[in-house]
PDB file of C-alpha atoms in Angstrom:
ATOM      1  CA  MET V   1    -142.679 127.396 138.706  1.00 51.00           C
ATOM      2  CA  GLU V   2    -144.258 130.809 138.744  1.00 54.00           C
ATOM      3  CA  LEU V   3    -144.817 132.628 142.049  1.00 46.00           C
ATOM      4  CA  PRO V   4    -148.228 134.168 142.642  1.00 48.00           C
ATOM      5  CA  ALA V   5    -148.326 137.927 142.292  1.00 51.00           C
ATOM      6  CA  SER V   6    -148.309 139.664 145.626  1.00 45.00           C
ATOM      7  CA  ALA V   7    -150.320 142.735 146.473  1.00 44.00           C
ATOM      8  CA  PRO V   8    -148.371 146.007 146.442  1.00 43.00           C
ATOM      9  CA  ALA V   9    -147.066 147.066 149.829  1.00 39.00           C
ATOM     10  CA  ASP V  10    -149.114 149.629 151.694  1.00 37.00           C
ATOM     11  CA  THR V  11    -146.878 152.662 152.124  1.00 33.00           C
ATOM     12  CA  THR V  12    -149.402 155.005 153.710  1.00 31.00           C
ATOM     13  CA  SER V  13    -148.860 156.226 157.252  1.00 32.00           C
ATOM     14  CA  VAL V  14    -151.375 155.625 159.980  1.00 32.00           C
ATOM     15  CA  PHE V  15    -151.650 158.229 162.710  1.00 33.00           C
ATOM     16  CA  ALA V  16    -153.062 157.567 166.140  1.00 35.00           C
ATOM     17  CA  THR V  17    -156.096 159.715 166.859  1.00 33.00           C
ATOM     18  CA  VAL V  18    -156.019 159.003 170.588  1.00 37.00           C
ATOM     19  CA  PRO V  19    -153.359 159.948 173.110  1.00 41.00           C
ATOM     20  CA  LEU V  20    -150.263 157.792 172.899  1.00 42.00           C
ATOM     21  CA  ALA V  21    -150.082 155.304 175.743  1.00 43.00           C
ATOM     22  CA  THR V  22    -147.278 155.711 178.256  1.00 42.00           C
ATOM     23  CA  GLU V  23    -145.803 152.388 177.146  1.00 45.00           C
ATOM     24  CA  ASP V  24    -145.632 153.735 173.559  1.00 46.00           C
ATOM     25  CA  LEU V  25    -143.456 156.525 174.939  1.00 42.00           C
ATOM     26  CA  GLY V  26    -141.166 154.125 176.813  1.00 43.00           C
ATOM     27  CA  LEU V  27    -142.655 154.997 180.210  1.00 40.00           C
ATOM     28  CA  SER V  28    -144.266 152.744 182.801  1.00 40.00           C
ATOM     29  CA  ALA V  29    -147.934 153.270 183.621  1.00 41.00           C
ATOM     30  CA  ASP V  30    -147.164 154.600 187.122  1.00 43.00           C
ATOM     31  CA  GLU V  31    -144.588 157.082 185.808  1.00 42.00           C
ATOM     32  CA  SER V  32    -145.554 160.632 184.896  1.00 44.00           C
ATOM     33  CA  ALA V  33    -145.772 160.923 181.111  1.00 49.00           C
ATOM     34  CA  ALA V  34    -143.306 163.763 181.269  1.00 59.00           C
ATOM     35  CA  PRO V  35    -140.978 163.682 184.246  1.00 74.00           C
ATOM     36  CA  VAL V  36    -138.902 166.850 184.211  1.00 83.00           C
ATOM     37  CA  PRO V  37    -135.344 165.812 183.372  1.00 87.00           C
ATOM     38  CA  ALA V  38    -132.508 167.429 185.309  1.00 89.00           C
ATOM     39  CA  TRP V  39    -131.141 168.982 182.121  1.00 91.00           C
ATOM     40  CA  VAL V  40    -134.194 171.261 181.907  1.00 90.00           C
ATOM     41  CA  GLU V  41    -133.278 173.014 185.154  1.00 88.00           C
ATOM     42  CA  ASP V  42    -129.599 172.956 184.127  1.00 88.00           C
ATOM     43  CA  SER V  43    -130.580 174.739 180.903  1.00 88.00           C
ATOM     44  CA  ARG V  44    -132.543 177.302 182.883  1.00 86.00           C
ATOM     45  CA  ALA V  45    -129.552 177.916 185.192  1.00 85.00           C
ATOM     46  CA  ASP V  46    -127.252 178.406 182.175  1.00 86.00           C
ATOM     47  CA  MET V  47    -129.452 181.106 180.607  1.00 85.00           C
ATOM     48  CA  SER V  48    -127.960 184.560 180.785  1.00 83.00           C
ATOM     49  CA  SER V  49    -130.869 186.531 179.378  1.00 84.00           C
ATOM     50  CA  ARG V  50    -134.492 187.034 180.295  1.00 87.00           C
ATOM     51  CA  GLY V  51    -137.123 185.656 178.005  1.00 90.00           C
ATOM     52  CA  LYS V  52    -139.430 182.841 177.071  1.00 93.00           C
ATOM     53  CA  PHE V  53    -138.043 179.581 175.683  1.00 94.00           C
ATOM     54  CA  LEU V  54    -138.920 176.052 174.574  1.00 96.00           C
ATOM     55  CA  ALA V  55    -136.485 173.367 175.722  1.00 95.00           C
ATOM     56  CA  PHE V  56    -136.435 169.818 174.328  1.00 95.00           C
ATOM     57  CA  GLU V  57    -134.193 166.938 173.377  1.00 93.00           C
ATOM     58  CA  GLU V  58    -133.745 165.660 169.857  1.00 90.00           C
ATOM     59  CA  SER V  59    -131.316 162.984 168.717  1.00 87.00           C
ATOM     60  CA  GLY V  60    -129.459 163.219 172.023  1.00 87.00           C
ATOM     61  CA  ARG V  61    -129.023 167.012 171.741  1.00 92.00           C
ATOM     62  CA  ARG V  62    -130.555 169.469 174.167  1.00 93.00           C
ATOM     63  CA  ILE V  63    -132.128 172.365 172.341  1.00 94.00           C
ATOM     64  CA  VAL V  64    -133.376 175.661 173.785  1.00 93.00           C
ATOM     65  CA  VAL V  65    -135.321 177.873 171.376  1.00 93.00           C
ATOM     66  CA  PRO V  66    -136.072 181.506 172.272  1.00 93.00           C
ATOM     67  CA  LEU V  67    -139.638 182.576 171.557  1.00 93.00           C
ATOM     68  CA  ARG V  68    -139.952 185.921 169.823  1.00 88.00           C
ATOM     69  CA  SER V  69    -143.037 188.110 169.749  1.00 90.00           C
ATOM     70  CA  GLY V  70    -145.444 186.818 167.113  1.00 94.00           C
ATOM     71  CA  ARG V  71    -146.128 183.284 165.978  1.00 96.00           C
ATOM     72  CA  SER V  72    -143.871 180.251 165.910  1.00 96.00           C
ATOM     73  CA  ARG V  73    -144.900 176.987 164.272  1.00 97.00           C
ATOM     74  CA  ILE V  74    -144.202 173.495 165.629  1.00 98.00           C
ATOM     75  CA  GLY V  75    -144.498 170.649 163.141  1.00 97.00           C
ATOM     76  CA  ARG V  76    -142.959 168.294 160.626  1.00 97.00           C
ATOM     77  CA  SER V  77    -142.880 170.889 157.830  1.00 96.00           C
ATOM     78  CA  VAL V  78    -139.497 172.273 156.794  1.00 95.00           C
ATOM     79  CA  GLY V  79    -140.981 175.739 157.396  1.00 94.00           C
ATOM     80  CA  ALA V  80    -141.611 175.107 161.104  1.00 96.00           C
ATOM     81  CA  GLN V  81    -139.463 177.003 163.587  1.00 95.00           C
ATOM     82  CA  VAL V  82    -139.453 173.909 165.832  1.00 96.00           C
ATOM     83  CA  ARG V  83    -139.301 170.897 163.529  1.00 96.00           C
ATOM     84  CA  PHE V  84    -139.608 167.191 164.307  1.00 96.00           C
ATOM     85  CA  ASP V  85    -139.062 164.750 161.448  1.00 94.00           C
ATOM     86  CA  ASP V  86    -141.411 162.185 162.971  1.00 94.00           C
ATOM     87  CA  SER V  87    -144.674 160.705 161.694  1.00 95.00           C
ATOM     88  CA  SER V  88    -146.351 161.268 165.103  1.00 97.00           C
ATOM     89  CA  VAL V  89    -146.061 165.023 164.432  1.00 97.00           C
ATOM     90  CA  SER V  90    -148.338 166.697 161.883  1.00 97.00           C
ATOM     91  CA  ARG V  91    -146.804 168.969 159.268  1.00 97.00           C
ATOM     92  CA  ARG V  92    -148.578 171.912 160.900  1.00 97.00           C
ATOM     93  CA  HIS V  93    -149.042 170.572 164.421  1.00 98.00           C
ATOM     94  CA  ALA V  94    -149.197 173.626 166.696  1.00 98.00           C
ATOM     95  CA  VAL V  95    -148.668 177.366 166.849  1.00 98.00           C
ATOM     96  CA  ILE V  96    -147.085 179.296 169.710  1.00 97.00           C
ATOM     97  CA  ALA V  97    -148.416 182.863 169.917  1.00 97.00           C
ATOM     98  CA  THR V  98    -146.272 185.262 171.948  1.00 94.00           C
ATOM     99  CA  ASP V  99    -147.136 188.866 172.784  1.00 90.00           C
ATOM    100  CA  GLU V 100    -146.958 191.302 175.697  1.00 86.00           C
ATOM    101  CA  THR V 101    -149.843 189.551 177.473  1.00 88.00           C
ATOM    102  CA  GLY V 102    -148.223 186.102 177.514  1.00 91.00           C
ATOM    103  CA  VAL V 103    -147.706 182.919 175.526  1.00 96.00           C
ATOM    104  CA  LYS V 104    -150.424 180.629 174.151  1.00 98.00           C
ATOM    105  CA  ILE V 105    -150.218 177.314 172.337  1.00 98.00           C
ATOM    106  CA  LEU V 106    -152.860 176.450 169.750  1.00 98.00           C
ATOM    107  CA  ASP V 107    -153.501 173.065 168.158  1.00 98.00           C
ATOM    108  CA  ASP V 108    -153.315 173.580 164.385  1.00 97.00           C
ATOM    109  CA  ARG V 109    -155.766 170.725 163.588  1.00 95.00           C
ATOM    110  CA  SER V 110    -153.123 168.082 164.340  1.00 96.00           C
ATOM    111  CA  LEU V 111    -154.048 164.416 164.202  1.00 95.00           C
ATOM    112  CA  ASN V 112    -152.391 163.409 167.486  1.00 96.00           C
ATOM    113  CA  GLY V 113    -153.286 166.527 169.452  1.00 97.00           C
ATOM    114  CA  VAL V 114    -151.448 168.969 171.657  1.00 98.00           C
ATOM    115  CA  TYR V 115    -151.039 168.248 175.352  1.00 98.00           C
ATOM    116  CA  VAL V 116    -150.141 170.652 178.137  1.00 98.00           C
ATOM    117  CA  ASN V 117    -149.278 168.893 181.392  1.00 96.00           C
ATOM    118  CA  GLN V 118    -150.861 165.677 180.050  1.00 95.00           C
ATOM    119  CA  GLU V 119    -154.182 167.320 179.204  1.00 97.00           C
ATOM    120  CA  ARG V 120    -155.286 167.579 175.590  1.00 98.00           C
ATOM    121  CA  VAL V 121    -155.942 171.195 174.652  1.00 98.00           C
ATOM    122  CA  GLN V 122    -157.098 173.177 171.655  1.00 98.00           C
ATOM    123  CA  THR V 123    -155.570 176.314 173.145  1.00 97.00           C
ATOM    124  CA  ALA V 124    -153.822 176.998 176.442  1.00 98.00           C
ATOM    125  CA  VAL V 125    -151.936 179.797 178.148  1.00 97.00           C
ATOM    126  CA  LEU V 126    -148.416 178.560 178.942  1.00 97.00           C
ATOM    127  CA  ARG V 127    -146.833 179.046 182.342  1.00 96.00           C
ATOM    128  CA  ASP V 128    -143.238 178.525 183.413  1.00 93.00           C
ATOM    129  CA  GLY V 129    -142.450 174.812 183.700  1.00 93.00           C
ATOM    130  CA  ASP V 130    -145.385 173.566 181.588  1.00 96.00           C
ATOM    131  CA  CYS V 131    -144.742 170.353 179.678  1.00 97.00           C
ATOM    132  CA  ILE V 132    -146.006 170.306 176.090  1.00 98.00           C
ATOM    133  CA  GLY V 133    -146.646 166.989 174.337  1.00 97.00           C
ATOM    134  CA  ILE V 134    -146.339 167.042 170.539  1.00 97.00           C
ATOM    135  CA  GLY V 135    -146.586 163.526 169.102  1.00 96.00           C
ATOM    136  CA  ARG V 136    -143.875 161.483 170.832  1.00 95.00           C
ATOM    137  CA  HIS V 137    -141.944 164.598 171.873  1.00 96.00           C
ATOM    138  CA  PHE V 138    -141.937 166.600 175.102  1.00 96.00           C
ATOM    139  CA  LEU V 139    -141.027 170.278 175.248  1.00 97.00           C
ATOM    140  CA  TRP V 140    -140.796 172.444 178.355  1.00 97.00           C
ATOM    141  CA  PHE V 141    -141.868 176.056 178.405  1.00 96.00           C
ATOM    142  CA  LEU V 142    -139.413 178.193 180.366  1.00 95.00           C
ATOM    143  CA  ASP V 143    -140.180 181.777 181.333  1.00 93.00           C
ATOM    144  CA  ASN V 144    -137.036 183.264 182.808  1.00 86.00           C
ATOM    145  CA  ALA V 145    -138.560 186.501 184.061  1.00 77.00           C
ATOM    146  CA  LEU V 146    -136.168 186.618 187.033  1.00 54.00           C
ATOM    147  CA  VAL V 147    -132.927 186.058 185.131  1.00 52.00           C
ATOM    148  CA  GLY V 148    -130.783 189.177 185.215  1.00 47.00           C
ATOM    149  CA  ARG V 149    -132.935 190.821 187.884  1.00 45.00           C
ATOM    150  CA  PRO V 150    -130.854 192.559 190.568  1.00 43.00           C
ATOM    151  CA  GLN V 151    -130.667 190.559 193.803  1.00 43.00           C
ATOM    152  CA  GLU V 152    -131.867 193.531 195.891  1.00 40.00           C
ATOM    153  CA  ALA V 153    -135.072 193.683 193.836  1.00 41.00           C
ATOM    154  CA  LEU V 154    -136.026 190.166 194.906  1.00 40.00           C
ATOM    155  CA  PRO V 155    -138.382 189.942 197.913  1.00 46.00           C
ATOM    156  CA  ALA V 156    -136.667 189.286 201.233  1.00 45.00           C
ATOM    157  CA  VAL V 157    -137.235 185.815 202.646  1.00 44.00           C
ATOM    158  CA  ALA V 158    -137.331 185.468 206.433  1.00 46.00           C
ATOM    159  CA  ASP V 159    -135.384 182.546 207.893  1.00 45.00           C
ATOM    160  CA  SER V 160    -137.145 179.886 209.953  1.00 46.00           C
ATOM    161  CA  ALA V 161    -136.442 181.866 213.174  1.00 48.00           C
ATOM    162  CA  GLY V 162    -138.549 184.730 211.821  1.00 49.00           C
ATOM    163  CA  HIS V 163    -135.610 187.147 211.214  1.00 49.00           C
TER     164      HIS V 163
END
């Protein structure tokens, strides 16, 4: 008995062109799409130098990447400075542009978009604590401008009695 020929398997990838639902990310609908994990603040506290950083988790590891002046690429390509081997991330997903005026993120024509604090953006100026959504991944932008600053240079804070 001869079996009927089956159609070849479809091996192409399908990318979502709308934001991923919170349940696709393992979050409940009433939960923030990117609650700040405690390790983010722990990473900030452990930093000994001033600068701008991206912090994220990958395969159970916590990674903090310093941002240098110029451009840094986020994507699936082996040439990306921040690389995610994940089909929800485009090869050339986003670009981080850093200079003396600040840090911007730019969507590099990705299929799934770039999100800053849950809002889809084409370009956005990053501020300390911003959450960046790239595919299924969350990264936090940390700007440690106060690290290493002498204590006496910090503004005095009056106690609740007004002293």
